[in-house]
mmCIF file of N, CA, C and O in Angstrom:
data_model
loop_
_atom_site.group_PDB
_atom_site.id
_atom_site.type_symbol
_atom_site.label_atom_id
_atom_site.label_comp_id
_atom_site.label_asym_id
_atom_site.label_seq_id
_atom_site.Cartn_x
_atom_site.Cartn_y
_atom_site.Cartn_z
ATOM 1 N N UNK A 1 76.802 -26.045 28.985
ATOM 2 C CA UNK A 1 75.604 -26.311 28.200
ATOM 3 C C UNK A 1 74.414 -25.616 28.850
ATOM 4 O O UNK A 1 74.333 -25.525 30.062
ATOM 5 N N UNK A 2 73.510 -25.194 27.998
ATOM 6 C CA UNK A 2 72.282 -24.545 28.450
ATOM 7 C C UNK A 2 71.092 -25.376 27.972
ATOM 8 O O UNK A 2 71.156 -26.036 26.944
ATOM 9 N N UNK A 3 70.010 -25.319 28.723
ATOM 10 C CA UNK A 3 68.771 -25.968 28.326
ATOM 11 C C UNK A 3 67.790 -24.865 27.939
ATOM 12 O O UNK A 3 67.618 -23.890 28.669
ATOM 13 N N UNK A 4 67.171 -25.040 26.766
ATOM 14 C CA UNK A 4 66.216 -24.056 26.253
ATOM 15 C C UNK A 4 64.863 -24.700 26.033
ATOM 16 O O UNK A 4 64.766 -25.838 25.558
ATOM 17 N N UNK A 5 63.827 -23.944 26.355
ATOM 18 C CA UNK A 5 62.458 -24.318 26.045
ATOM 19 C C UNK A 5 62.075 -23.523 24.804
ATOM 20 O O UNK A 5 62.224 -22.297 24.784
ATOM 21 N N UNK A 6 61.626 -24.222 23.771
ATOM 22 C CA UNK A 6 61.276 -23.570 22.512
ATOM 23 C C UNK A 6 59.818 -23.844 22.191
ATOM 24 O O UNK A 6 59.372 -25.001 22.186
ATOM 25 N N UNK A 7 59.067 -22.768 21.930
ATOM 26 C CA UNK A 7 57.685 -22.877 21.485
ATOM 27 C C UNK A 7 57.627 -22.335 20.064
ATOM 28 O O UNK A 7 57.868 -21.152 19.824
ATOM 29 N N UNK A 8 57.359 -23.223 19.119
ATOM 30 C CA UNK A 8 57.265 -22.865 17.703
ATOM 31 C C UNK A 8 56.121 -23.677 17.098
ATOM 32 O O UNK A 8 56.345 -24.714 16.481
ATOM 33 N N UNK A 9 54.873 -23.216 17.294
ATOM 34 C CA UNK A 9 53.712 -24.023 16.913
ATOM 35 C C UNK A 9 53.593 -24.314 15.423
ATOM 36 O O UNK A 9 52.953 -25.291 15.049
ATOM 37 N N UNK A 10 54.219 -23.513 14.568
ATOM 38 C CA UNK A 10 54.116 -23.764 13.131
ATOM 39 C C UNK A 10 55.375 -24.416 12.569
ATOM 40 O O UNK A 10 55.498 -24.601 11.365
ATOM 41 N N UNK A 11 56.299 -24.774 13.447
ATOM 42 C CA UNK A 11 57.552 -25.391 12.996
ATOM 43 C C UNK A 11 57.419 -26.882 12.779
ATOM 44 O O UNK A 11 56.625 -27.549 13.429
ATOM 45 N N UNK A 12 58.198 -27.395 11.871
ATOM 46 C CA UNK A 12 58.245 -28.826 11.600
ATOM 47 C C UNK A 12 59.196 -29.461 12.611
ATOM 48 O O UNK A 12 60.393 -29.205 12.574
ATOM 49 N N UNK A 13 58.689 -30.286 13.541
ATOM 50 C CA UNK A 13 59.541 -30.851 14.585
ATOM 51 C C UNK A 13 60.717 -31.648 14.034
ATOM 52 O O UNK A 13 61.798 -31.646 14.612
ATOM 53 N N UNK A 14 60.533 -32.322 12.910
ATOM 54 C CA UNK A 14 61.623 -33.118 12.334
ATOM 55 C C UNK A 14 62.782 -32.214 11.914
ATOM 56 O O UNK A 14 63.944 -32.525 12.164
ATOM 57 N N UNK A 15 62.478 -31.088 11.302
ATOM 58 C CA UNK A 15 63.523 -30.139 10.889
ATOM 59 C C UNK A 15 64.167 -29.497 12.111
ATOM 60 O O UNK A 15 65.389 -29.388 12.204
ATOM 61 N N UNK A 16 63.347 -29.065 13.074
ATOM 62 C CA UNK A 16 63.875 -28.362 14.240
ATOM 63 C C UNK A 16 64.753 -29.253 15.103
ATOM 64 O O UNK A 16 65.767 -28.803 15.626
ATOM 65 N N UNK A 17 64.400 -30.513 15.263
ATOM 66 C CA UNK A 17 65.232 -31.397 16.092
ATOM 67 C C UNK A 17 66.563 -31.716 15.419
ATOM 68 O O UNK A 17 67.536 -32.016 16.098
ATOM 69 N N UNK A 18 66.634 -31.626 14.102
ATOM 70 C CA UNK A 18 67.888 -31.863 13.394
ATOM 71 C C UNK A 18 68.866 -30.699 13.555
ATOM 72 O O UNK A 18 70.048 -30.840 13.293
ATOM 73 N N UNK A 19 68.374 -29.541 14.000
ATOM 74 C CA UNK A 19 69.233 -28.377 14.201
ATOM 75 C C UNK A 19 70.146 -28.546 15.411
ATOM 76 O O UNK A 19 71.200 -27.923 15.493
ATOM 77 N N UNK A 20 69.723 -29.372 16.364
ATOM 78 C CA UNK A 20 70.442 -29.506 17.626
ATOM 79 C C UNK A 20 70.696 -30.979 17.921
ATOM 80 O O UNK A 20 69.843 -31.824 17.696
ATOM 81 N N UNK A 21 71.880 -31.278 18.459
ATOM 82 C CA UNK A 21 72.231 -32.662 18.765
ATOM 83 C C UNK A 21 71.328 -33.260 19.830
ATOM 84 O O UNK A 21 70.935 -34.414 19.749
ATOM 85 N N UNK A 22 71.019 -32.483 20.854
ATOM 86 C CA UNK A 22 70.220 -32.980 21.968
ATOM 87 C C UNK A 22 68.898 -32.231 22.018
ATOM 88 O O UNK A 22 68.811 -31.141 22.580
ATOM 89 N N UNK A 23 67.882 -32.797 21.380
ATOM 90 C CA UNK A 23 66.560 -32.165 21.319
ATOM 91 C C UNK A 23 65.492 -33.179 21.708
ATOM 92 O O UNK A 23 65.595 -34.364 21.395
ATOM 93 N N UNK A 24 64.481 -32.685 22.406
ATOM 94 C CA UNK A 24 63.386 -33.547 22.843
ATOM 95 C C UNK A 24 62.065 -32.817 22.573
ATOM 96 O O UNK A 24 61.843 -31.716 23.079
ATOM 97 N N UNK A 25 61.214 -33.425 21.750
ATOM 98 C CA UNK A 25 59.891 -32.856 21.485
ATOM 99 C C UNK A 25 58.985 -33.231 22.647
ATOM 100 O O UNK A 25 58.787 -34.408 22.931
ATOM 101 N N UNK A 26 58.446 -32.219 23.328
ATOM 102 C CA UNK A 26 57.543 -32.441 24.457
ATOM 103 C C UNK A 26 56.140 -32.710 23.932
ATOM 104 O O UNK A 26 55.459 -33.623 24.397
ATOM 105 N N UNK A 27 55.720 -31.920 22.976
ATOM 106 C CA UNK A 27 54.439 -32.076 22.282
ATOM 107 C C UNK A 27 54.497 -31.190 21.050
ATOM 108 O O UNK A 27 55.483 -30.483 20.854
ATOM 109 N N UNK A 28 53.475 -31.232 20.226
ATOM 110 C CA UNK A 28 53.477 -30.414 19.011
ATOM 111 C C UNK A 28 53.775 -28.958 19.344
ATOM 112 O O UNK A 28 53.111 -28.361 20.198
ATOM 113 N N UNK A 29 54.787 -28.426 18.704
ATOM 114 C CA UNK A 29 55.132 -27.019 18.874
ATOM 115 C C UNK A 29 55.978 -26.696 20.084
ATOM 116 O O UNK A 29 56.376 -25.559 20.279
ATOM 117 N N UNK A 30 56.268 -27.679 20.929
ATOM 118 C CA UNK A 30 57.010 -27.435 22.162
ATOM 119 C C UNK A 30 58.168 -28.422 22.267
ATOM 120 O O UNK A 30 57.969 -29.633 22.170
ATOM 121 N N UNK A 31 59.375 -27.901 22.461
ATOM 122 C CA UNK A 31 60.530 -28.782 22.570
ATOM 123 C C UNK A 31 61.554 -28.237 23.542
ATOM 124 O O UNK A 31 61.558 -27.047 23.866
ATOM 125 N N UNK A 32 62.397 -29.135 24.020
ATOM 126 C CA UNK A 32 63.528 -28.793 24.876
ATOM 127 C C UNK A 32 64.791 -29.159 24.128
ATOM 128 O O UNK A 32 64.858 -30.211 23.488
ATOM 129 N N UNK A 33 65.790 -28.298 24.214
ATOM 130 C CA UNK A 33 67.074 -28.617 23.603
ATOM 131 C C UNK A 33 68.179 -28.287 24.583
ATOM 132 O O UNK A 33 68.020 -27.454 25.475
ATOM 133 N N UNK A 34 69.305 -28.943 24.399
ATOM 134 C CA UNK A 34 70.502 -28.617 25.160
ATOM 135 C C UNK A 34 71.541 -28.164 24.148
ATOM 136 O O UNK A 34 71.777 -28.828 23.137
ATOM 137 N N UNK A 35 72.121 -26.998 24.411
ATOM 138 C CA UNK A 35 73.076 -26.426 23.466
ATOM 139 C C UNK A 35 74.077 -25.551 24.204
ATOM 140 O O UNK A 35 73.740 -24.912 25.205
ATOM 141 N N UNK A 36 75.278 -25.493 23.682
ATOM 142 C CA UNK A 36 76.299 -24.601 24.229
ATOM 143 C C UNK A 36 76.147 -23.187 23.672
ATOM 144 O O UNK A 36 76.789 -22.258 24.155
ATOM 145 N N UNK A 37 75.298 -23.031 22.667
ATOM 146 C CA UNK A 37 75.099 -21.728 22.030
ATOM 147 C C UNK A 37 74.339 -20.761 22.936
ATOM 148 O O UNK A 37 73.575 -21.180 23.808
ATOM 149 N N UNK A 38 74.526 -19.470 22.685
ATOM 150 C CA UNK A 38 73.784 -18.445 23.410
ATOM 151 C C UNK A 38 72.340 -18.398 22.919
ATOM 152 O O UNK A 38 72.030 -18.856 21.815
ATOM 153 N N UNK A 39 71.474 -17.840 23.728
ATOM 154 C CA UNK A 39 70.050 -17.799 23.425
ATOM 155 C C UNK A 39 69.777 -17.133 22.078
ATOM 156 O O UNK A 39 68.932 -17.597 21.306
ATOM 157 N N UNK A 40 70.463 -16.070 21.772
ATOM 158 C CA UNK A 40 70.259 -15.367 20.511
ATOM 159 C C UNK A 40 70.560 -16.275 19.321
ATOM 160 O O UNK A 40 69.822 -16.300 18.333
ATOM 161 N N UNK A 41 71.621 -17.036 19.403
ATOM 162 C CA UNK A 41 71.999 -17.961 18.327
ATOM 163 C C UNK A 41 70.937 -19.042 18.142
ATOM 164 O O UNK A 41 70.544 -19.349 17.019
ATOM 165 N N UNK A 42 70.457 -19.602 19.251
ATOM 166 C CA UNK A 42 69.409 -20.629 19.189
ATOM 167 C C UNK A 42 68.151 -20.032 18.561
ATOM 168 O O UNK A 42 67.545 -20.625 17.657
ATOM 169 N N UNK A 43 67.754 -18.858 19.014
ATOM 170 C CA UNK A 43 66.558 -18.188 18.502
ATOM 171 C C UNK A 43 66.652 -18.019 16.988
ATOM 172 O O UNK A 43 65.724 -18.355 16.248
ATOM 173 N N UNK A 44 67.770 -17.488 16.514
ATOM 174 C CA UNK A 44 67.902 -17.207 15.087
ATOM 175 C C UNK A 44 68.018 -18.477 14.246
ATOM 176 O O UNK A 44 67.528 -18.515 13.115
ATOM 177 N N UNK A 45 68.622 -19.528 14.770
ATOM 178 C CA UNK A 45 68.673 -20.796 14.044
ATOM 179 C C UNK A 45 67.270 -21.354 13.839
ATOM 180 O O UNK A 45 66.937 -21.849 12.768
ATOM 181 N N UNK A 46 66.449 -21.282 14.891
ATOM 182 C CA UNK A 46 65.080 -21.779 14.787
ATOM 183 C C UNK A 46 64.268 -20.865 13.878
ATOM 184 O O UNK A 46 63.543 -21.332 12.985
ATOM 185 N N UNK A 47 64.357 -19.560 14.087
ATOM 186 C CA UNK A 47 63.570 -18.588 13.315
ATOM 187 C C UNK A 47 63.822 -18.741 11.814
ATOM 188 O O UNK A 47 62.892 -18.643 11.012
ATOM 189 N N UNK A 48 65.069 -18.984 11.438
ATOM 190 C CA UNK A 48 65.423 -19.145 10.029
ATOM 191 C C UNK A 48 64.703 -20.337 9.398
ATOM 192 O O UNK A 48 64.472 -20.366 8.198
ATOM 193 N N UNK A 49 64.334 -21.328 10.200
ATOM 194 C CA UNK A 49 63.682 -22.545 9.702
ATOM 195 C C UNK A 49 62.172 -22.546 9.874
ATOM 196 O O UNK A 49 61.531 -23.587 9.715
ATOM 197 N N UNK A 50 61.595 -21.399 10.192
ATOM 198 C CA UNK A 50 60.149 -21.267 10.337
ATOM 199 C C UNK A 50 59.577 -20.436 9.194
ATOM 200 O O UNK A 50 60.298 -19.649 8.575
ATOM 201 N N UNK A 51 58.276 -20.583 8.942
ATOM 202 C CA UNK A 51 57.645 -19.700 7.962
ATOM 203 C C UNK A 51 57.734 -18.241 8.432
ATOM 204 O O UNK A 51 57.816 -17.972 9.635
ATOM 205 N N UNK A 52 57.724 -17.317 7.488
ATOM 206 C CA UNK A 52 57.805 -15.891 7.812
ATOM 207 C C UNK A 52 56.657 -15.507 8.751
ATOM 208 O O UNK A 52 55.534 -15.962 8.588
ATOM 209 N N UNK A 53 56.957 -14.697 9.740
ATOM 210 C CA UNK A 53 55.996 -14.204 10.733
ATOM 211 C C UNK A 53 55.419 -15.298 11.631
ATOM 212 O O UNK A 53 54.377 -15.125 12.245
ATOM 213 N N UNK A 54 56.084 -16.436 11.707
ATOM 214 C CA UNK A 54 55.631 -17.517 12.588
ATOM 215 C C UNK A 54 55.943 -17.154 14.037
ATOM 216 O O UNK A 54 56.975 -16.554 14.327
ATOM 217 N N UNK A 55 55.055 -17.512 14.976
ATOM 218 C CA UNK A 55 55.337 -17.240 16.380
ATOM 219 C C UNK A 55 56.494 -18.101 16.878
ATOM 220 O O UNK A 55 56.648 -19.254 16.470
ATOM 221 N N UNK A 56 57.294 -17.512 17.756
ATOM 222 C CA UNK A 56 58.447 -18.227 18.310
ATOM 223 C C UNK A 56 58.758 -17.681 19.693
ATOM 224 O O UNK A 56 58.778 -16.475 19.907
ATOM 225 N N UNK A 57 59.020 -18.609 20.616
ATOM 226 C CA UNK A 57 59.414 -18.273 21.985
ATOM 227 C C UNK A 57 60.589 -19.168 22.345
ATOM 228 O O UNK A 57 60.510 -20.393 22.197
ATOM 229 N N UNK A 58 61.685 -18.562 22.795
ATOM 230 C CA UNK A 58 62.866 -19.319 23.221
ATOM 231 C C UNK A 58 63.262 -18.820 24.610
ATOM 232 O O UNK A 58 63.534 -17.632 24.785
ATOM 233 N N UNK A 59 63.277 -19.715 25.587
ATOM 234 C CA UNK A 59 63.631 -19.337 26.956
ATOM 235 C C UNK A 59 64.736 -20.252 27.470
ATOM 236 O O UNK A 59 64.663 -21.473 27.310
ATOM 237 N N UNK A 60 65.754 -19.664 28.065
ATOM 238 C CA UNK A 60 66.814 -20.455 28.697
ATOM 239 C C UNK A 60 66.367 -20.812 30.105
ATOM 240 O O UNK A 60 65.941 -19.947 30.875
ATOM 241 N N UNK A 61 66.453 -22.082 30.446
ATOM 242 C CA UNK A 61 66.040 -22.541 31.766
ATOM 243 C C UNK A 61 67.229 -22.526 32.720
ATOM 244 O O UNK A 61 68.350 -22.854 32.329
ATOM 245 N N UNK A 62 66.977 -22.155 33.960
ATOM 246 C CA UNK A 62 68.035 -22.122 34.972
ATOM 247 C C UNK A 62 68.434 -23.515 35.441
ATOM 248 O O UNK A 62 69.574 -23.727 35.847
ATOM 249 N N UNK A 63 67.495 -24.445 35.402
ATOM 250 C CA UNK A 63 67.745 -25.799 35.886
ATOM 251 C C UNK A 63 67.249 -26.807 34.856
ATOM 252 O O UNK A 63 66.340 -26.509 34.099
ATOM 253 N N UNK A 64 67.842 -27.984 34.872
ATOM 254 C CA UNK A 64 67.377 -29.030 33.983
ATOM 255 C C UNK A 64 65.980 -29.465 34.451
ATOM 256 O O UNK A 64 65.756 -29.684 35.638
ATOM 257 N N UNK A 65 65.027 -29.559 33.509
ATOM 258 C CA UNK A 65 63.670 -29.966 33.895
ATOM 259 C C UNK A 65 63.604 -31.453 34.232
ATOM 260 O O UNK A 65 64.440 -32.242 33.792
ATOM 261 N N UNK A 66 62.601 -31.817 35.015
ATOM 262 C CA UNK A 66 62.334 -33.225 35.325
ATOM 263 C C UNK A 66 61.117 -33.650 34.530
ATOM 264 O O UNK A 66 60.185 -32.897 34.344
ATOM 265 N N UNK A 67 61.152 -34.882 34.046
ATOM 266 C CA UNK A 67 60.018 -35.427 33.278
ATOM 267 C C UNK A 67 59.354 -36.496 34.087
ATOM 268 O O UNK A 67 59.968 -37.315 34.672
#
């Protein structure tokens, strides 16, 4: 499993969290997810659910974050 940090300020958090089994909204536009998928797959799944030309940042984290 990989942990990804996703920044999608124009995305609907309710829709985006339903895309992944393990998702945590940190704040508006910022979320963490855990997925076995590769970064490209995660990016495109999120991008498909955003408005056209919406900003998006997806980064795979090396370590699980602490809250």
